[in-house]
Tab-separated table of C-alpha atoms in Angstrom:
chain	number	residue	atom	x	y	z
A	290	UNK	CA	-130.833	41.695	-34.869
A	291	UNK	CA	-131.646	41.490	-30.976
A	292	UNK	CA	-132.964	44.533	-29.044
A	293	UNK	CA	-131.626	45.315	-26.178
A	294	UNK	CA	-134.789	43.882	-24.567
A	295	UNK	CA	-134.667	40.490	-26.093
A	296	UNK	CA	-131.067	40.186	-25.358
A	297	UNK	CA	-132.495	40.452	-21.465
A	298	UNK	CA	-135.234	37.971	-22.535
A	299	UNK	CA	-132.550	35.350	-23.876
A	300	UNK	CA	-129.647	35.876	-20.794
A	301	UNK	CA	-132.295	35.132	-18.424
A	302	UNK	CA	-133.580	32.050	-19.993
A	303	UNK	CA	-129.936	30.974	-20.799
A	304	UNK	CA	-129.016	31.885	-16.778
A	305	UNK	CA	-132.001	29.006	-16.350
A	306	UNK	CA	-130.686	26.846	-18.925
A	307	UNK	CA	-126.666	26.721	-17.872
A	308	UNK	CA	-128.478	26.426	-13.869
A	309	UNK	CA	-130.279	23.129	-15.149
A	310	UNK	CA	-127.822	21.918	-17.301
A	311	UNK	CA	-125.321	22.612	-14.776
A	312	UNK	CA	-127.482	20.259	-12.148
A	313	UNK	CA	-127.505	17.437	-14.313
A	314	UNK	CA	-123.497	17.650	-14.668
A	315	UNK	CA	-123.016	17.599	-11.075
A	316	UNK	CA	-125.228	14.787	-10.757
A	317	UNK	CA	-123.005	12.648	-12.653
A	318	UNK	CA	-119.745	13.635	-11.109
A	319	UNK	CA	-120.911	12.708	-7.514
A	320	UNK	CA	-121.119	9.450	-9.133
A	321	UNK	CA	-118.827	6.735	-10.607
A	322	UNK	CA	-117.756	8.175	-13.849
A	323	UNK	CA	-117.519	6.603	-16.717
A	324	UNK	CA	-115.311	7.426	-19.862
A	325	UNK	CA	-115.433	6.831	-23.168
A	326	UNK	CA	-113.708	7.719	-26.245
A	327	UNK	CA	-114.232	9.981	-29.358
A	328	UNK	CA	-113.185	9.489	-33.058
A	329	UNK	CA	-109.979	11.693	-32.125
A	330	UNK	CA	-109.485	9.888	-28.705
A	331	UNK	CA	-110.794	13.081	-26.885
A	332	UNK	CA	-112.847	12.092	-23.434
A	333	UNK	CA	-116.523	11.613	-23.195
A	334	UNK	CA	-118.756	11.296	-20.099
A	335	UNK	CA	-122.494	10.504	-19.757
A	336	UNK	CA	-122.423	14.346	-18.556
A	337	UNK	CA	-121.280	15.691	-21.677
A	338	UNK	CA	-123.989	14.030	-23.262
A	339	UNK	CA	-126.724	15.071	-21.031
A	340	UNK	CA	-125.987	18.628	-20.745
A	341	UNK	CA	-125.900	18.599	-24.625
A	342	UNK	CA	-129.609	16.906	-24.539
A	343	UNK	CA	-130.921	19.976	-22.092
A	344	UNK	CA	-129.041	22.904	-23.389
A	345	UNK	CA	-130.275	21.491	-27.025
A	346	UNK	CA	-133.700	21.442	-26.081
A	347	UNK	CA	-133.898	24.662	-24.293
A	348	UNK	CA	-132.586	26.737	-27.235
A	349	UNK	CA	-134.986	25.258	-29.224
A	350	UNK	CA	-137.802	26.572	-26.723
A	351	UNK	CA	-136.016	29.897	-26.280
A	352	UNK	CA	-135.479	30.854	-29.926
A	353	UNK	CA	-136.399	28.346	-32.654
A	354	UNK	CA	-135.535	29.849	-35.650
A	355	UNK	CA	-131.882	29.680	-34.805
A	356	UNK	CA	-129.090	27.053	-35.711
A	357	UNK	CA	-127.026	25.459	-33.282
A	358	UNK	CA	-123.512	23.997	-33.549
A	359	UNK	CA	-122.562	22.363	-30.054
A	360	UNK	CA	-119.391	20.280	-29.377
A	361	UNK	CA	-121.290	17.088	-28.667
A	362	UNK	CA	-123.970	17.394	-31.594
A	363	UNK	CA	-124.043	16.612	-35.681
A	364	UNK	CA	-121.353	19.478	-36.939
A	365	UNK	CA	-123.002	20.010	-40.576
A	366	UNK	CA	-120.280	21.145	-43.770
A	367	UNK	CA	-119.203	24.782	-43.924
A	368	UNK	CA	-121.089	25.030	-47.067
A	369	UNK	CA	-124.328	25.115	-44.887
A	370	UNK	CA	-123.259	26.674	-41.934
A	371	UNK	CA	-121.014	29.672	-44.166
A	372	UNK	CA	-124.438	31.205	-44.461
A	373	UNK	CA	-125.740	31.698	-41.200
A	374	UNK	CA	-125.348	34.806	-39.441
A	375	UNK	CA	-126.688	34.312	-36.180
A	376	UNK	CA	-126.409	31.231	-34.206
A	377	UNK	CA	-125.780	29.031	-30.976
A	378	UNK	CA	-122.314	28.201	-30.452
A	379	UNK	CA	-122.269	25.572	-27.142
A	380	UNK	CA	-119.754	23.800	-25.095
A	381	UNK	CA	-121.850	21.363	-22.820
A	382	UNK	CA	-118.958	20.692	-20.703
A	383	UNK	CA	-115.541	22.642	-21.314
A	384	UNK	CA	-112.483	20.618	-19.310
A	385	UNK	CA	-114.103	17.308	-19.402
A	386	UNK	CA	-110.666	16.137	-18.441
A	387	UNK	CA	-110.793	18.253	-15.136
A	388	UNK	CA	-114.279	16.964	-15.014
A	389	UNK	CA	-112.615	12.774	-14.896
A	390	UNK	CA	-110.100	14.375	-12.278
A	391	UNK	CA	-112.539	15.787	-10.226
A	392	UNK	CA	-111.014	19.080	-9.502
A	393	UNK	CA	-114.244	21.553	-9.954
A	394	UNK	CA	-112.426	23.447	-12.996
A	395	UNK	CA	-115.003	22.574	-15.444
A	396	UNK	CA	-117.564	24.707	-17.204
A	397	UNK	CA	-120.799	25.043	-19.127
A	398	UNK	CA	-120.649	27.419	-22.061
A	399	UNK	CA	-123.594	29.241	-24.552
A	400	UNK	CA	-122.673	31.629	-26.734
A	401	UNK	CA	-124.933	33.656	-28.812
A	402	UNK	CA	-123.167	34.663	-31.922
A	403	UNK	CA	-123.842	37.187	-34.750
A	404	UNK	CA	-121.647	38.096	-38.060
A	405	UNK	CA	-118.984	36.340	-36.533
A	406	UNK	CA	-118.845	37.408	-33.088
A	407	UNK	CA	-120.445	36.133	-30.004
A	408	UNK	CA	-122.951	39.219	-28.682
A	409	UNK	CA	-124.363	36.972	-25.718
A	410	UNK	CA	-121.761	34.328	-23.483
A	411	UNK	CA	-123.044	32.399	-20.524
A	412	UNK	CA	-120.208	30.640	-18.896
A	413	UNK	CA	-121.375	28.372	-15.785
A	414	UNK	CA	-119.157	26.899	-13.170
A	415	UNK	CA	-121.526	23.777	-11.692
A	416	UNK	CA	-119.330	22.898	-8.975
A	417	UNK	CA	-119.235	26.168	-7.546
A	418	UNK	CA	-122.444	27.292	-8.259
A	419	UNK	CA	-121.484	30.279	-9.954
A	420	UNK	CA	-121.923	31.554	-13.168
A	421	UNK	CA	-120.439	34.271	-15.339
A	422	UNK	CA	-122.685	35.922	-18.176
A	423	UNK	CA	-122.689	39.103	-20.445
A	424	UNK	CA	-124.322	40.561	-23.503
A	425	UNK	CA	-123.414	43.739	-25.369
A	426	UNK	CA	-125.138	46.803	-24.349
A	427	UNK	CA	-126.403	44.753	-21.148
A	428	UNK	CA	-122.680	44.543	-19.111
A	429	UNK	CA	-120.943	41.857	-17.740
A	430	UNK	CA	-122.213	40.111	-14.404
A	431	UNK	CA	-121.261	37.321	-12.024
A	432	UNK	CA	-123.770	35.694	-9.562
A	433	UNK	CA	-122.939	32.409	-7.197
A	434	UNK	CA	-124.655	30.790	-4.137
A	435	UNK	CA	-126.048	32.700	-1.998
A	436	UNK	CA	-125.944	35.586	-3.949
A	437	UNK	CA	-129.928	37.337	-4.540
A	438	UNK	CA	-128.137	40.035	-7.183
A	439	UNK	CA	-125.653	39.316	-9.665
A	440	UNK	CA	-122.407	41.506	-8.933
A	441	UNK	CA	-120.986	43.568	-12.476
A	442	UNK	CA	-117.695	42.117	-13.270
A	443	UNK	CA	-114.583	44.239	-15.143
A	444	UNK	CA	-111.225	43.941	-15.994
A	445	UNK	CA	-108.637	45.433	-14.051
A	446	UNK	CA	-105.720	47.576	-15.148
A	447	UNK	CA	-102.301	45.805	-15.934
A	448	UNK	CA	-99.896	46.996	-13.269
A	449	UNK	CA	-96.305	47.230	-14.388
A	450	UNK	CA	-95.075	46.045	-10.844
A	451	UNK	CA	-96.775	42.143	-11.279
A	452	UNK	CA	-98.845	40.915	-13.381
A	453	UNK	CA	-100.943	37.719	-13.200
A	454	UNK	CA	-100.435	34.445	-16.217
A	455	UNK	CA	-103.379	32.367	-15.619
A	456	UNK	CA	-102.549	29.356	-17.801
A	457	UNK	CA	-102.981	25.377	-17.713
A	458	UNK	CA	-99.182	24.779	-19.314
A	459	UNK	CA	-100.531	25.944	-22.417
A	460	UNK	CA	-97.274	27.805	-23.206
A	461	UNK	CA	-94.240	26.885	-25.592
A	462	UNK	CA	-91.003	27.100	-25.031
A	463	UNK	CA	-90.211	30.032	-26.291
A	464	UNK	CA	-93.160	32.047	-24.693
A	465	UNK	CA	-92.267	30.272	-21.208
A	466	UNK	CA	-88.645	31.804	-21.237
A	467	UNK	CA	-89.775	35.191	-22.165
A	468	UNK	CA	-91.943	35.058	-19.608
A	469	UNK	CA	-88.966	34.123	-17.307
A	470	UNK	CA	-87.214	36.674	-18.549
A	471	UNK	CA	-89.857	39.216	-17.390
A	472	UNK	CA	-89.494	38.681	-13.650
A	473	UNK	CA	-92.485	40.474	-12.508
A	474	UNK	CA	-95.141	37.651	-13.908
A	475	UNK	CA	-96.785	35.081	-11.497
A	476	UNK	CA	-98.880	32.370	-12.715
A	477	UNK	CA	-102.029	30.612	-11.604
A	478	UNK	CA	-103.162	27.153	-12.946
A	479	UNK	CA	-106.538	26.397	-13.852
A	480	UNK	CA	-108.679	24.617	-16.223
A	481	UNK	CA	-111.375	25.242	-18.916
A	482	UNK	CA	-112.747	28.867	-19.747
A	483	UNK	CA	-112.408	29.946	-16.287
A	484	UNK	CA	-109.511	31.223	-17.483
A	485	UNK	CA	-111.285	34.019	-19.505
A	486	UNK	CA	-113.541	34.292	-16.274
A	487	UNK	CA	-110.803	35.273	-13.878
A	488	UNK	CA	-109.613	37.773	-16.605
A	489	UNK	CA	-112.740	39.197	-16.436
A	490	UNK	CA	-113.482	39.917	-13.028
A	491	UNK	CA	-110.174	41.135	-12.308
A	492	UNK	CA	-108.345	38.227	-10.669
A	493	UNK	CA	-105.880	37.614	-13.464
A	494	UNK	CA	-104.112	40.026	-16.233
A	495	UNK	CA	-103.473	37.515	-19.170
A	496	UNK	CA	-103.649	33.958	-20.448
A	497	UNK	CA	-101.643	33.040	-23.869
A	498	UNK	CA	-103.394	29.714	-25.482
A	499	UNK	CA	-100.410	27.770	-27.738
A	500	UNK	CA	-101.917	24.940	-28.655
A	501	UNK	CA	-104.784	23.533	-30.289
A	502	UNK	CA	-108.860	24.492	-29.102
A	503	UNK	CA	-111.798	24.460	-30.660
A	504	UNK	CA	-114.415	27.530	-30.972
A	505	UNK	CA	-117.064	26.265	-28.722
A	506	UNK	CA	-114.548	26.431	-26.285
A	507	UNK	CA	-113.838	30.132	-26.001
A	508	UNK	CA	-116.904	31.922	-27.498
A	509	UNK	CA	-119.196	32.182	-24.385
A	510	UNK	CA	-115.776	33.142	-22.353
A	511	UNK	CA	-115.008	35.839	-24.948
A	512	UNK	CA	-118.268	37.663	-24.629
A	513	UNK	CA	-117.599	37.896	-21.132
A	514	UNK	CA	-114.193	38.929	-21.377
A	515	UNK	CA	-114.887	41.718	-23.992
A	516	UNK	CA	-118.004	43.666	-22.372
A	517	UNK	CA	-116.208	43.368	-19.353
A	518	UNK	CA	-113.261	45.521	-21.107
A	519	UNK	CA	-110.475	42.897	-22.397
A	520	UNK	CA	-110.228	41.488	-25.837
A	521	UNK	CA	-109.162	38.234	-27.003
A	522	UNK	CA	-106.693	38.525	-29.684
A	523	UNK	CA	-105.030	36.403	-32.346
A	524	UNK	CA	-101.647	36.578	-32.613
A	525	UNK	CA	-101.852	38.954	-35.372
A	526	UNK	CA	-103.694	41.436	-33.498
A	527	UNK	CA	-107.095	40.290	-34.838
A	528	UNK	CA	-110.300	40.048	-32.626
A	529	UNK	CA	-111.274	36.440	-32.649
A	530	UNK	CA	-114.063	35.042	-35.088
A	531	UNK	CA	-116.173	32.648	-35.667
A	532	UNK	CA	-117.394	30.187	-37.942
A	533	UNK	CA	-115.067	31.369	-41.227
A	534	UNK	CA	-113.681	27.938	-42.338
A	535	UNK	CA	-114.550	24.478	-42.386
A	536	UNK	CA	-112.762	23.380	-39.381
A	537	UNK	CA	-113.983	24.767	-35.727
A	538	UNK	CA	-109.880	24.665	-34.749
A	539	UNK	CA	-108.860	28.265	-33.379
A	540	UNK	CA	-105.874	30.119	-33.945
A	541	UNK	CA	-103.367	30.356	-31.191
A	542	UNK	CA	-104.601	33.342	-29.457
A	543	UNK	CA	-104.199	35.472	-26.086
A	544	UNK	CA	-106.693	36.408	-23.619
A	545	UNK	CA	-105.887	40.284	-21.962
A	546	UNK	CA	-107.220	42.297	-19.369
A	547	UNK	CA	-106.271	45.675	-19.951
A	548	UNK	CA	-107.006	46.831	-23.198
A	549	UNK	CA	-104.948	49.870	-23.396
A	550	UNK	CA	-101.896	47.948	-21.728
A	551	UNK	CA	-99.126	46.852	-24.618
A	552	UNK	CA	-98.996	43.405	-24.856
A	553	UNK	CA	-97.531	43.355	-28.229
A	554	UNK	CA	-94.147	40.975	-26.745
A	555	UNK	CA	-96.707	38.220	-25.324
A	556	UNK	CA	-98.059	37.906	-29.552
A	557	UNK	CA	-94.792	38.191	-30.886
A	558	UNK	CA	-93.149	35.344	-28.061
A	559	UNK	CA	-95.901	33.111	-28.419
A	560	UNK	CA	-95.205	33.356	-32.396
A	561	UNK	CA	-92.196	32.006	-32.245
């Protein structure tokens, strides 16, 4: 649907939007953080709402004919959205708990979904003034403060001697035991979609997620990982796909950097 040139135009617009939303989030982060509770008891802050408002308005200007699903927006029933071929999928603030705890590990996420898969993804880390972004045909990139030009990023080849697992305690007991038996795995604890970004830029090898996530949590970062050379797979080995059911809850999954490496042991252990 979108030409390479149009994807570039959209990316340029999304980078501005994510930067604007990130600055608004930081303004709130540096002051008093007031926390509300959603119906499911998950936390909600002014930053979530403000980022949602900025992104919603910006996407309407950027591509007004496309619908949007945002964590903080109205969620239409599947009977309506099942016919959407292309739409925006947004998490205005992924890692609200990290935001509240002031550890900096939260992100702003925008993905463009086409035929069930992300074709453009932008992940901003406001505290670091860093953005990871990618688009099919254009490549995957990272840009930080004081960088005049973005840097191309790619996943790294997995080494048998040592593998780096990035997580935030989302491991089952069975998977943790399997990992301990491997004896060649180091673990890094990171929150939000930054785990995907560490795999995309070669700083980590894999991330198994056991436990609930929502589609907006991972879509933008999935695009970054896949364009950088990795994969995001269900425990059955299928590529993660979006808007296929009424619920927005993802199945358990594994993010891997080296798509040629045999990660089947991770999926097997995670399924136990």
